Amino acid sequence: MADVAAPDHRPQLRPPQGRLFFGGDYNPEQWDPAVWREDVRLMQEAGVTIVSLGIFSWGLIETSEGVYDWEWLDEVVGLLHEAGIAIDLATPTAAPPSWLLTAHPEILVLDPEHHSQRPGGRLGWCPSSPVFREYAMRITAAVSERYANHPAVVMWHVSNELGGGNARCYCDVSAVRFREWLTERYGTLDVLNSAWGTGFWGHRFGSFEEVFPPRCPRDVAIPGLFLDYERFSSDELLAHYLAEKAVIRRSSDAPVTTNFMVGLGPHVVDYAAWSAHVDVVANDHYTLVRDPQRAQELAFAGDRMRGLTRDREPWLLMEHSTGAPSWQERNRAKDPGEILRNSLAHVARGSDGAMFFQWRASTAGTEQFHSAMLPHAGTDTRVWREIVELGQSLTSIAEVGGSSVAPAQVALLVDDESGWALEQGLKPHRALRYGFEPRRWHQLFWERQILVDVLPADADLAGYDLIVVPTLYVTDEARAARIAAAAEAGATVLVTYLSGIVDATSRVLAGGYPGAFRDLLGVRTEEFRPLQREEIVHLSDGSEVAEWSEDTVLGDAEVVLGYADGPGAGRPAVTRRRAGDGHAWYVSARLAQESASSIVDTLVDELQLRREIVAPAGVEAVRRRTGDASVLFLLNHTSEDVDVEATGRELITARDLTGTLRLPAGGWAVVREVARP
Ligand code: GLA
């Protein structure tokens, strides 16, 4: 509800002359000046075009309250500028200095038990703290005024991963702000009581002062209150970002951004609401060891980033890693070639470059074992050679800079609020995770080389042939109407179970599930029937269903698949209904992959969904459109060599291709096509 209007004008970040963005976080404050010179020389050797500077340097710039040491930063800015390296200059508010934490411990985040963590980490500040805000604005003003007119500074990097260490604060100041936020949202106490259904357990509030942040266990929190606290917390962090941005704007017109942490979600803040306020949508992306489908998850994140831009324009990969991070249990080094393949996968999906955390591996400090562009072992290493190769490769494909990814026919809707609400509190099946269905449907298209725009749930849906609506748990009337209108206008809409269950206040939409989509789908679920551990039921195609089923009654839809056995035998499991000029499918069960896969095959045929190329699953193909050409990115994530159709100029190896290209296991190619397919 941060009812701050999105700005109409957004300054663009233009790729540096003939290059893409390539570089990373640069933390020179960890090194002595002799190293800076070597850094800059090696950056030039690698072809670095931009660095994010100063992210954690507050304590080294403002050495004690009001006392500034600019000398070192001036020198580093000067060195980078002389070397032709652009700067994405950070406001250093992610890591408050020790003197500030000592003087004002009240700025620290309090957990629900009202414990605070003493300094040592970062982002430990409460976003509602007026004391922190004042200090943060002062350092933001000092940094931005000093460097606003410096020609090397091309972008502002506000703080770092806001919400990463301070997503929720439960202190008394936050409680006061929350009440103000509620007053603004609901107006009166009666409206609030009614929205949250406080008749239950006699929770009725007699005054706003009786309302507290949900410090009780998550399970027993009032669902509406819990969801509003998530929204409020996201809004408070956004307000902090906007306050810093406003200070920067007083002295600079350069684009302002902050780095998101977009993965499968739900995220710590509502990026759909935030994205309108960043001039460049930027992401930090790290693959997870425990994820067996890392390449597909990376594609999902890339498609989601593109969906957060206003018109599917380029975004920026602000951070990823050259190898093992250090925050997982067993940190995985990347396989040979993986740095390039993953970087190109982000660029294929719309990033105008590839940046890393961080430039030089730290020898001290919390992240001393995190990989970097320049490893501890130095330049005689595979990682360094791959970094140099990546720099050259990005230069070879620089013509894609500023271009859009070819339009997608498929949209898939995601919603952090739905994730928050679904994963909180007492539920029919508490082991279900929000991210499962969005990802599995995305994967089925990814395996077929079909592009999907992963969109915020309230995005414009015009022009899509297929709209996938997986577990869109929170759905108000307007949202449901927009999705229904897209079907009426000719799109096919596929809705899964646990969509349209509650309204924006987390109140169940009664009358049969899925309340918000019942009419569109032509079905009515009388009762959820979560499956018990090891319990399996079968569908009419012989496939197995585990985890989730429903007792659904057919309205004016037709049955695609029914339950073949179990208590719901004979009932519909997957249905489809003609809706205006389009169709609406309902998937009431957690389908086995083969069953979902065959539904996708049907949709691909019926809707003639375009495969970028025809290749085995695990071979990724995405096109970016540059002027009148198209550039085809081919990435082989499998362990087999594959032959793919490609005609045109392979830009990285500067070869002409006429028909077939052998793509080695783990290999890649970027082809400027002669004729648009
Ligand atoms: C995040 C942060 C970085 C660093 C990396 C480590 O993305 O922004 O400062 O901590 O994680 O992976």
XYZ file of C-alpha atoms and ligand atoms in Angstrom:
689
model
C 0.000 0.000 0.000
C 2.934 2.336 -0.372
C 0.653 4.600 -2.335
C 3.515 6.381 -3.980
C 2.863 6.922 -7.621
C 5.323 5.264 -9.953
C 7.313 7.918 -11.783
C 6.418 8.391 -15.460
C 9.934 9.181 -16.462
C 12.689 6.754 -15.701
C 16.271 7.504 -16.617
C 17.700 4.637 -18.650
C 21.021 2.990 -18.124
C 22.644 2.756 -21.525
C 25.151 -0.010 -22.151
C 28.655 1.407 -22.389
C 29.764 2.132 -25.936
C 29.764 -1.155 -27.820
C 29.848 -3.229 -24.621
C 27.581 -4.964 -22.164
C 27.737 -4.488 -18.411
C 30.435 -6.708 -17.025
C 31.996 -6.448 -13.593
C 31.007 -6.848 -9.997
C 30.986 -5.513 -6.464
C 34.278 -3.793 -5.851
C 35.318 -3.459 -2.218
C 38.669 -1.635 -2.294
C 38.279 -0.706 1.380
C 39.448 -4.240 2.170
C 42.817 -3.650 0.497
C 45.667 -1.208 0.556
C 46.204 1.286 -2.257
C 48.887 -0.764 -4.035
C 46.279 -3.453 -4.634
C 43.853 -0.911 -6.163
C 46.263 -0.311 -9.014
C 46.586 -3.994 -9.675
C 42.803 -4.310 -9.493
C 42.276 -1.695 -12.152
C 44.933 -3.222 -14.424
C 43.339 -6.669 -14.092
C 39.860 -5.244 -14.599
C 41.086 -3.840 -17.887
C 42.627 -7.188 -18.785
C 39.303 -8.917 -18.127
C 37.290 -6.308 -20.008
C 35.371 -5.075 -16.964
C 33.041 -2.219 -17.901
C 31.372 -1.407 -14.575
C 31.775 -1.977 -10.850
C 29.422 -1.474 -7.915
C 31.421 0.586 -5.466
C 31.178 1.517 -1.824
C 28.325 -0.782 -0.824
C 29.579 -1.502 2.680
C 31.817 1.489 3.249
C 29.813 3.778 5.521
C 32.116 3.236 8.502
C 35.135 4.078 6.372
C 33.649 7.217 4.854
C 31.961 8.659 7.946
C 34.574 7.572 10.425
C 32.759 9.120 13.361
C 29.597 11.137 13.460
C 29.871 13.974 10.952
C 33.550 13.296 10.231
C 34.193 12.236 6.667
C 37.200 10.657 5.015
C 36.784 10.998 1.258
C 40.380 10.701 0.264
C 40.473 6.980 -0.389
C 37.169 6.934 -2.219
C 38.122 9.941 -4.361
C 41.271 8.115 -5.332
C 39.490 4.869 -6.242
C 36.825 6.735 -8.222
C 39.619 8.545 -10.066
C 41.528 5.342 -10.827
C 38.444 3.638 -12.201
C 37.548 6.652 -14.288
C 41.014 6.901 -15.800
C 40.718 3.240 -16.744
C 37.373 3.841 -18.468
C 35.436 1.722 -15.959
C 31.963 2.976 -15.100
C 30.745 3.145 -11.513
C 27.467 2.027 -10.033
C 27.930 3.991 -6.816
C 26.290 2.686 -3.680
C 24.793 4.516 -0.789
C 26.458 2.628 2.040
C 23.400 2.242 4.243
C 23.377 -1.563 4.231
C 26.019 -1.641 6.939
C 25.714 0.988 9.676
C 29.035 1.931 11.301
C 29.963 0.727 14.765
C 29.835 4.228 16.250
C 26.211 4.585 15.136
C 25.181 1.190 16.497
C 26.888 1.985 19.778
C 25.316 5.408 20.128
C 21.861 4.290 18.990
C 21.194 0.629 19.687
C 17.494 1.449 19.339
C 17.884 1.368 15.549
C 18.388 -2.395 15.615
C 15.725 -4.787 14.401
C 13.864 -6.632 17.169
C 12.631 -10.163 16.572
C 9.172 -11.260 17.793
C 10.626 -12.030 21.254
C 12.108 -8.515 21.295
C 15.684 -9.718 21.072
C 18.090 -7.751 18.982
C 21.245 -8.951 17.365
C 24.296 -7.025 18.336
C 26.385 -5.726 15.481
C 28.613 -7.943 13.464
C 26.281 -8.439 10.570
C 24.655 -5.940 8.268
C 21.184 -4.604 7.489
C 20.294 -4.984 11.135
C 18.415 -1.706 11.208
C 14.718 -1.173 11.604
C 13.232 0.414 8.481
C 10.733 2.354 10.607
C 13.375 3.895 12.862
C 13.364 7.703 12.484
C 16.803 7.797 14.096
C 18.301 5.462 11.514
C 16.480 7.272 8.716
C 18.053 10.557 9.722
C 21.587 9.184 9.742
C 20.991 7.228 6.530
C 19.726 10.312 4.711
C 22.727 12.290 5.880
C 25.262 9.822 4.497
C 23.187 9.385 1.327
C 23.214 13.148 0.800
C 26.929 13.345 1.504
C 27.831 10.610 -0.983
C 25.442 11.684 -3.702
C 26.326 15.365 -3.496
C 30.023 14.596 -3.655
C 29.896 12.317 -6.691
C 26.733 13.393 -8.540
C 28.627 15.133 -11.276
C 31.441 12.681 -11.605
C 31.477 11.381 -15.189
C 32.288 7.814 -14.087
C 29.154 7.501 -11.961
C 26.464 6.112 -14.276
C 24.065 4.647 -11.736
C 23.174 4.699 -8.022
C 22.927 1.489 -6.058
C 20.700 2.153 -3.054
C 21.858 0.195 -0.027
C 22.029 -3.555 -0.657
C 19.417 -6.288 -0.836
C 16.957 -4.340 1.299
C 15.117 -6.782 3.531
C 18.027 -9.212 3.441
C 18.690 -8.849 7.169
C 15.822 -6.605 8.205
C 12.737 -7.965 6.499
C 10.538 -7.749 9.593
C 10.970 -5.733 12.764
C 8.698 -6.096 15.774
C 9.840 -3.134 17.861
C 7.537 -0.577 19.426
C 8.371 2.034 16.805
C 7.325 -0.434 14.115
C 4.105 -1.092 16.036
C 3.264 2.620 16.011
C 4.018 2.873 12.287
C 1.951 -0.243 11.629
C -1.058 1.357 13.299
C -0.637 4.443 11.146
C -0.394 2.238 8.085
C -3.568 0.402 9.097
C -5.421 3.644 9.707
C -4.485 4.753 6.235
C -5.548 1.443 4.704
C -8.792 0.823 6.579
C -9.869 4.252 7.833
C -11.862 3.041 10.823
C -11.581 0.348 13.397
C -14.899 -1.182 12.318
C -13.611 -1.682 8.826
C -10.426 -3.209 10.211
C -12.277 -5.553 12.564
C -14.528 -6.672 9.795
C -11.684 -7.143 7.303
C -9.740 -9.344 9.691
C -12.789 -11.214 10.956
C -11.937 -10.442 14.559
C -15.140 -12.026 15.813
C -13.131 -15.244 15.738
C -11.818 -16.024 19.256
C -13.322 -12.681 20.227
C -10.280 -10.861 18.961
C -12.172 -7.662 18.310
C -9.976 -4.570 18.723
C -11.406 -1.677 20.709
C -8.765 0.796 19.589
C -5.838 0.875 17.159
C -3.526 0.861 20.202
C -4.627 -2.710 20.870
C -3.208 -3.842 17.533
C 0.337 -5.217 17.623
C 2.715 -6.707 15.110
C 2.174 -10.479 15.000
C 4.621 -11.441 17.733
C 2.723 -14.628 18.501
C 3.816 -17.788 16.668
C 3.057 -17.528 12.943
C 0.561 -20.352 13.244
C -1.872 -18.540 15.460
C -1.631 -15.051 13.993
C -4.836 -13.606 12.609
C -4.425 -14.326 8.880
C -5.440 -10.819 7.800
C -3.165 -9.195 10.373
C -0.275 -11.427 9.381
C -0.699 -10.629 5.684
C -0.977 -6.914 6.399
C 2.211 -7.048 8.473
C 4.033 -8.575 5.530
C 2.669 -5.807 3.289
C 3.506 -3.136 5.842
C 7.059 -4.423 6.232
C 7.567 -4.434 2.475
C 6.162 -0.903 2.296
C 8.430 0.344 5.105
C 11.506 -0.929 3.292
C 10.229 0.558 0.047
C 9.700 3.870 1.859
C 13.325 3.732 2.941
C 14.444 3.093 -0.631
C 12.272 5.965 -1.870
C 13.638 8.308 0.779
C 17.198 7.571 -0.331
C 16.198 7.920 -3.964
C 14.641 11.336 -3.289
C 17.857 12.515 -1.643
C 19.926 11.302 -4.609
C 17.535 13.027 -7.030
C 18.312 16.372 -5.422
C 21.744 16.231 -6.983
C 21.713 13.629 -9.759
C 19.566 12.526 -12.699
C 21.381 9.226 -13.148
C 19.348 6.003 -12.894
C 18.723 4.738 -9.373
C 18.331 1.086 -8.523
C 18.614 -1.414 -5.730
C 19.438 -5.076 -6.043
C 16.497 -7.488 -5.791
C 16.816 -11.097 -4.641
C 14.473 -12.738 -7.105
C 14.278 -16.508 -7.138
C 11.264 -18.761 -6.758
C 9.571 -16.743 -4.017
C 7.782 -15.846 -1.948
C 10.270 -13.032 -1.479
C 10.936 -10.950 1.611
C 9.393 -7.923 -0.057
C 6.806 -7.541 -2.780
C 8.985 -6.908 -5.820
C 5.942 -6.425 -8.038
C 5.183 -3.273 -6.031
C 8.823 -2.192 -5.889
C 9.730 -2.593 -9.527
C 7.916 0.558 -10.642
C 10.299 2.596 -8.490
C 13.648 1.380 -9.752
C 15.011 2.890 -12.939
C 16.803 -0.343 -13.757
C 15.421 -3.644 -12.519
C 18.432 -5.445 -11.070
C 18.848 -8.874 -9.537
C 21.223 -10.898 -7.406
C 20.940 -14.545 -8.320
C 22.604 -17.533 -6.688
C 21.865 -21.140 -7.547
C 21.179 -23.523 -4.696
C 23.096 -26.748 -4.297
C 20.020 -28.596 -3.125
C 18.193 -27.736 -6.328
C 18.543 -30.480 -8.935
C 17.183 -28.184 -11.666
C 19.476 -25.208 -11.232
C 19.506 -24.177 -14.880
C 15.735 -24.097 -15.022
C 15.488 -22.133 -11.767
C 17.897 -19.616 -13.225
C 15.657 -19.310 -16.301
C 12.616 -18.872 -14.052
C 14.330 -16.030 -12.205
C 15.370 -14.415 -15.498
C 11.830 -14.649 -16.867
C 10.523 -13.172 -13.656
C 12.991 -10.293 -13.841
C 11.849 -9.504 -17.372
C 8.264 -9.628 -16.121
C 9.117 -6.955 -13.545
C 10.253 -4.466 -16.176
C 7.714 -2.023 -17.533
C 7.765 -3.067 -21.185
C 9.942 -6.179 -21.109
C 12.979 -3.939 -21.572
C 16.434 -5.121 -20.458
C 17.220 -5.634 -16.801
C 20.570 -6.206 -15.113
C 22.131 -9.163 -13.356
C 23.836 -7.244 -10.562
C 25.349 -10.222 -8.766
C 25.925 -13.899 -9.269
C 28.928 -16.033 -8.402
C 31.936 -17.353 -10.240
C 31.927 -20.431 -8.028
C 30.974 -21.427 -4.528
C 29.255 -18.873 -2.325
C 29.913 -19.401 1.385
C 26.429 -19.268 2.892
C 25.217 -22.736 1.937
C 25.922 -25.920 3.886
C 28.324 -27.401 1.329
C 29.151 -24.738 -1.165
C 29.409 -25.973 -4.697
C 32.120 -24.833 -7.073
C 30.951 -24.284 -10.637
C 31.819 -26.799 -13.296
C 34.152 -25.718 -16.073
C 32.154 -23.534 -18.458
C 29.332 -22.923 -16.030
C 30.281 -19.297 -15.365
C 29.858 -18.525 -19.052
C 26.795 -20.673 -19.598
C 24.968 -19.209 -16.606
C 25.978 -15.652 -17.493
C 24.702 -16.113 -21.042
C 21.484 -17.643 -19.699
C 20.768 -14.387 -17.844
C 21.684 -12.295 -20.885
C 19.482 -14.472 -23.109
C 16.483 -13.662 -20.923
C 17.045 -9.922 -21.026
C 19.919 -8.947 -18.772
C 22.171 -6.377 -20.410
C 25.226 -7.926 -18.867
C 26.577 -10.125 -16.113
C 27.982 -8.909 -12.831
C 29.309 -10.766 -9.838
C 29.779 -10.692 -6.125
C 32.621 -9.796 -6.017
C 35.685 -8.552 -7.865
C 38.518 -9.773 -5.597
C 38.078 -12.577 -3.068
C 38.277 -11.270 0.496
C 40.893 -12.764 2.756
C 39.256 -11.495 5.936
C 35.728 -10.870 7.073
C 32.550 -12.903 7.080
C 32.668 -13.824 3.404
C 36.378 -14.701 3.233
C 35.615 -17.987 1.478
C 33.176 -16.631 -1.109
C 34.263 -17.061 -4.719
C 35.128 -13.978 -6.764
C 36.169 -12.890 -10.250
C 39.737 -12.775 -8.991
C 40.149 -15.793 -6.704
C 42.504 -16.177 -3.734
C 44.704 -18.290 -6.004
C 45.155 -15.365 -8.413
C 45.149 -15.186 -12.173
C 46.681 -18.567 -12.940
C 43.339 -20.218 -12.363
C 40.464 -21.635 -14.374
C 38.064 -19.112 -12.834
C 40.196 -16.160 -13.933
C 40.630 -17.571 -17.440
C 36.866 -18.048 -17.697
C 36.308 -14.497 -16.460
C 38.619 -13.190 -19.180
C 36.809 -15.375 -21.717
C 33.453 -14.102 -20.471
C 34.610 -10.505 -20.878
C 35.592 -11.237 -24.476
C 32.378 -13.140 -25.167
C 30.220 -10.325 -23.831
C 32.076 -7.922 -26.100
C 31.425 -10.225 -29.065
C 27.691 -10.251 -28.425
C 27.418 -6.599 -27.382
C 24.952 -5.899 -30.193
C 22.179 -7.384 -28.007
C 22.570 -4.510 -25.524
C 19.334 -2.577 -25.164
C 17.328 -5.133 -27.150
C 14.220 -6.939 -25.977
C 13.622 -10.631 -25.701
C 11.248 -11.880 -28.415
C 7.633 -11.642 -27.194
C 6.309 -14.649 -25.298
C 2.981 -16.310 -26.008
C 2.769 -17.724 -22.501
C 2.344 -15.749 -19.285
C 2.651 -17.305 -15.846
C 1.368 -15.295 -12.894
C 3.216 -15.139 -9.595
C 2.396 -13.258 -6.445
C 4.444 -12.853 -3.288
C 1.331 -12.017 -1.248
C -0.159 -15.361 -2.229
C 3.024 -17.042 -1.086
C 3.016 -15.226 2.257
C -0.640 -16.023 2.929
C -0.451 -19.626 1.754
C 2.600 -20.485 3.816
C 1.372 -18.915 7.053
C -0.962 -20.349 9.622
C -3.147 -23.408 9.853
C -3.873 -24.813 6.421
C -5.412 -27.951 4.929
C -1.938 -29.186 3.966
C 0.896 -27.329 5.610
C 3.756 -28.900 3.728
C 2.702 -27.364 0.413
C 5.070 -24.637 -0.695
C 3.967 -21.739 -2.839
C 6.865 -22.049 -5.277
C 6.114 -25.602 -6.393
C 3.392 -25.135 -9.021
C 4.722 -21.910 -10.603
C 8.024 -23.588 -11.090
C 6.771 -26.937 -12.372
C 4.639 -25.323 -15.115
C 7.510 -23.054 -16.073
C 9.782 -26.064 -16.277
C 7.492 -27.871 -18.694
C 7.718 -24.963 -21.110
C 11.440 -24.492 -20.499
C 12.012 -28.132 -21.451
C 10.233 -27.431 -24.754
C 12.184 -24.239 -25.509
C 8.985 -22.183 -25.160
C 9.440 -18.743 -23.659
C 7.325 -17.783 -20.640
C 6.904 -14.290 -19.219
C 6.672 -14.703 -15.457
C 4.431 -11.787 -14.505
C 3.069 -10.098 -11.410
C -0.514 -11.228 -10.902
C -1.945 -7.834 -11.833
C 0.089 -7.353 -14.998
C -1.438 -6.496 -18.349
C -2.399 -9.802 -19.979
C -3.190 -8.534 -23.466
C -1.682 -10.532 -26.274
C -0.903 -13.770 -24.456
C -2.268 -17.016 -25.898
C -1.880 -18.924 -22.659
C -2.026 -17.643 -19.091
C -0.977 -20.061 -16.352
C -2.354 -19.245 -12.898
C -0.650 -21.554 -10.388
C -1.722 -21.489 -6.711
C -2.741 -17.827 -6.915
C -4.139 -18.093 -3.414
C -4.984 -14.396 -2.863
C -7.339 -13.125 -5.532
C -9.648 -10.177 -5.202
C -12.528 -9.477 -7.576
C -10.586 -7.124 -9.793
C -7.768 -9.602 -10.274
C -10.170 -12.448 -11.045
C -12.080 -10.218 -13.467
C -8.915 -9.310 -15.346
C -7.987 -12.949 -15.767
C -11.532 -13.860 -16.846
C -11.535 -10.990 -19.326
C -8.361 -12.333 -20.921
C -10.105 -15.676 -21.442
C -13.210 -14.000 -22.834
C -10.970 -12.167 -25.274
C -9.503 -15.411 -26.588
C -6.734 -16.556 -24.273
C -6.576 -19.969 -22.691
C -6.284 -19.723 -18.923
C -5.064 -22.636 -16.822
C -5.798 -22.314 -13.104
C -4.469 -24.751 -10.508
C -5.747 -25.752 -7.098
C -5.326 -23.277 -4.222
C -5.957 -20.328 -6.511
C -8.679 -17.781 -5.810
C -9.206 -19.083 -2.287
C -9.059 -15.885 -0.210
C -9.561 -12.195 -0.886
C -7.037 -9.453 -0.145
C -7.865 -9.608 3.580
C -7.138 -13.342 3.670
C -10.828 -14.163 4.116
C -12.104 -17.312 2.397
C -14.329 -16.698 -0.609
C -17.287 -18.870 0.342
C -19.703 -20.737 -1.912
C -17.278 -23.424 -3.067
C -13.651 -23.288 -4.113
C -11.942 -21.780 -6.002
C -14.168 -18.890 -5.066
C -12.734 -16.218 -7.296
C -12.556 -18.468 -10.355
C -15.616 -20.699 -9.959
C -17.656 -19.055 -12.687
C -14.795 -18.785 -15.121
C -13.883 -22.444 -14.634
C -17.421 -23.848 -14.495
C -16.648 -26.051 -11.484
C -17.219 -25.962 -7.753
C -15.057 -27.738 -5.204
C -17.069 -28.838 -2.206
C -14.178 -30.000 -0.102
C -10.406 -30.160 -0.187
C -9.069 -33.685 0.123
C -5.366 -33.419 0.980
C -3.674 -36.765 0.538
C -1.860 -38.330 3.448
C 1.775 -39.395 3.415
C 2.219 -42.299 0.973
C -1.404 -41.961 -0.144
C -1.823 -42.078 -3.908
C -4.921 -41.837 -6.051
C -5.076 -42.425 -9.788
C -6.512 -40.387 -12.596
C -8.273 -41.629 -15.705
C -5.016 -41.449 -17.694
C -3.444 -43.876 -15.236
C -1.231 -41.220 -13.647
C -0.740 -40.897 -9.910
C -1.746 -37.988 -7.740
C -0.041 -37.371 -4.416
C -0.354 -34.574 -1.844
C -3.496 -32.789 -3.039
C -6.894 -33.639 -4.447
C -10.352 -32.108 -4.243
C -13.992 -33.115 -4.349
C -15.053 -31.077 -7.315
C -18.488 -30.858 -8.887
C -18.864 -30.149 -12.555
C -20.779 -27.074 -13.658
C -20.716 -26.157 -17.321
C -17.147 -27.360 -17.870
C -16.107 -30.635 -19.492
C -13.934 -33.281 -17.893
C -10.428 -33.749 -19.250
C -9.245 -36.155 -16.553
C -11.223 -37.703 -13.712
C -10.306 -39.460 -10.477
C -10.197 -43.176 -11.228
C -10.085 -44.398 -7.654
C -10.048 -43.215 -4.062
C -12.882 -41.442 -2.271
C -13.319 -39.037 -5.170
C -13.593 -41.752 -7.866
C -15.698 -40.542 -10.757
C -15.248 -36.878 -9.905
C -13.477 -34.451 -12.237
C -9.794 -33.730 -11.626
C -8.908 -31.634 -14.659
C -11.586 -29.700 -16.501
C -11.924 -27.287 -19.320
C -14.604 -24.819 -20.258
C -15.237 -22.567 -23.223
C -15.118 -18.983 -21.925
C -16.046 -16.373 -24.529
C -13.461 -16.653 -27.272
C -11.046 -18.549 -25.045
C -10.886 -21.475 -22.680
C -10.453 -21.970 -18.960
C -8.830 -25.107 -17.546
C -8.905 -26.183 -13.924
C -6.344 -28.514 -12.404
C -7.695 -29.571 -9.011
C -4.915 -32.018 -8.125
C -1.184 -31.992 -7.743
C -0.539 -33.830 -10.987
C 2.316 -36.187 -11.665
C 4.844 -34.643 -13.997
C 3.852 -36.875 -16.933
C 0.240 -35.873 -16.630
C 1.048 -32.154 -16.464
C 3.419 -32.701 -19.342
C 0.740 -34.175 -21.544
C -1.569 -31.235 -20.759
C 1.223 -28.924 -21.865
C 1.619 -30.919 -25.100
C -2.094 -30.491 -25.778
C -1.875 -26.759 -25.161
C 1.236 -26.419 -27.312
C -0.578 -28.107 -30.221
C -3.890 -26.342 -29.821
C -2.443 -22.898 -29.336
C 0.475 -23.455 -31.682
C 2.937 -22.263 -29.120
C 6.262 -21.449 -30.712
C 9.279 -23.534 -29.764
C 12.377 -21.419 -30.337
C 14.070 -24.558 -31.627
C 13.232 -28.226 -31.366
C 15.762 -29.879 -29.067
C 15.911 -32.213 -26.076
C 14.945 -30.975 -22.618
C 17.850 -29.147 -21.024
C 18.827 -27.356 -24.211
C 17.809 -23.753 -23.746
C 16.952 -21.472 -26.647
C 15.918 -17.823 -26.385
C 15.872 -15.027 -28.947
C 16.550 -11.345 -28.421
C 15.403 -8.942 -31.140
C 17.898 -6.322 -32.242
C 16.598 -3.886 -34.842
C 15.727 -6.057 -37.805
C 17.757 -9.096 -36.747
C 17.311 -11.709 -34.107
C 19.994 -13.195 -31.926
C 19.476 -16.782 -30.861
C 21.042 -17.919 -27.573
C 21.637 -21.664 -27.381
C 22.735 -23.249 -24.113
C 23.241 -26.948 -23.661
C 22.751 -27.743 -19.992
C 22.846 -31.496 -20.657
C 25.783 -33.870 -20.609
C 25.271 -34.945 -24.234
C 26.329 -33.215 -27.434
C 23.299 -32.157 -29.472
C 22.752 -31.016 -33.054
C 20.499 -28.010 -33.401
C 19.233 -25.984 -36.340
C 20.950 -22.633 -36.613
C 21.762 -20.410 -39.543
C 23.648 -17.160 -39.321
C 26.735 -15.771 -37.696
C 27.922 -17.335 -34.431
C 29.098 -14.207 -32.670
C 31.454 -15.608 -30.051
C 33.553 -17.735 -32.390
C 32.873 -15.538 -35.457
C 31.760 -18.448 -37.661
C 29.037 -18.623 -40.283
C 26.528 -21.400 -39.724
C 24.364 -22.832 -42.440
C 21.829 -25.232 -41.061
C 23.128 -27.408 -38.286
C 25.271 -26.651 -35.295
C 26.816 -29.225 -32.998
C 26.381 -27.899 -29.479
C 28.746 -29.772 -27.181
C 27.637 -31.013 -23.761
C 27.597 -27.962 -21.495
C 28.280 -25.713 -24.496
C 26.731 -22.525 -25.836
C 26.385 -20.437 -28.964
C 24.989 -17.007 -29.754
C 23.800 -16.734 -33.345
C 22.818 -13.612 -35.262
C 20.232 -15.059 -37.583
C 20.168 -14.153 -41.205
C 16.428 -14.168 -41.478
C 13.981 -13.860 -38.699
C 12.227 -17.156 -38.043
C 24.373 -11.111 -1.562
C 24.975 -9.794 -1.144
C 26.459 -9.731 -1.285
C 27.104 -11.014 -0.838
C 26.513 -12.152 -1.617
C 27.130 -13.483 -1.266
O 23.963 -11.150 -2.838
O 24.401 -8.717 -1.846
O 26.920 -8.645 -0.532
O 26.878 -11.196 0.518
O 25.148 -12.243 -1.321
O 26.617 -14.508 -2.046
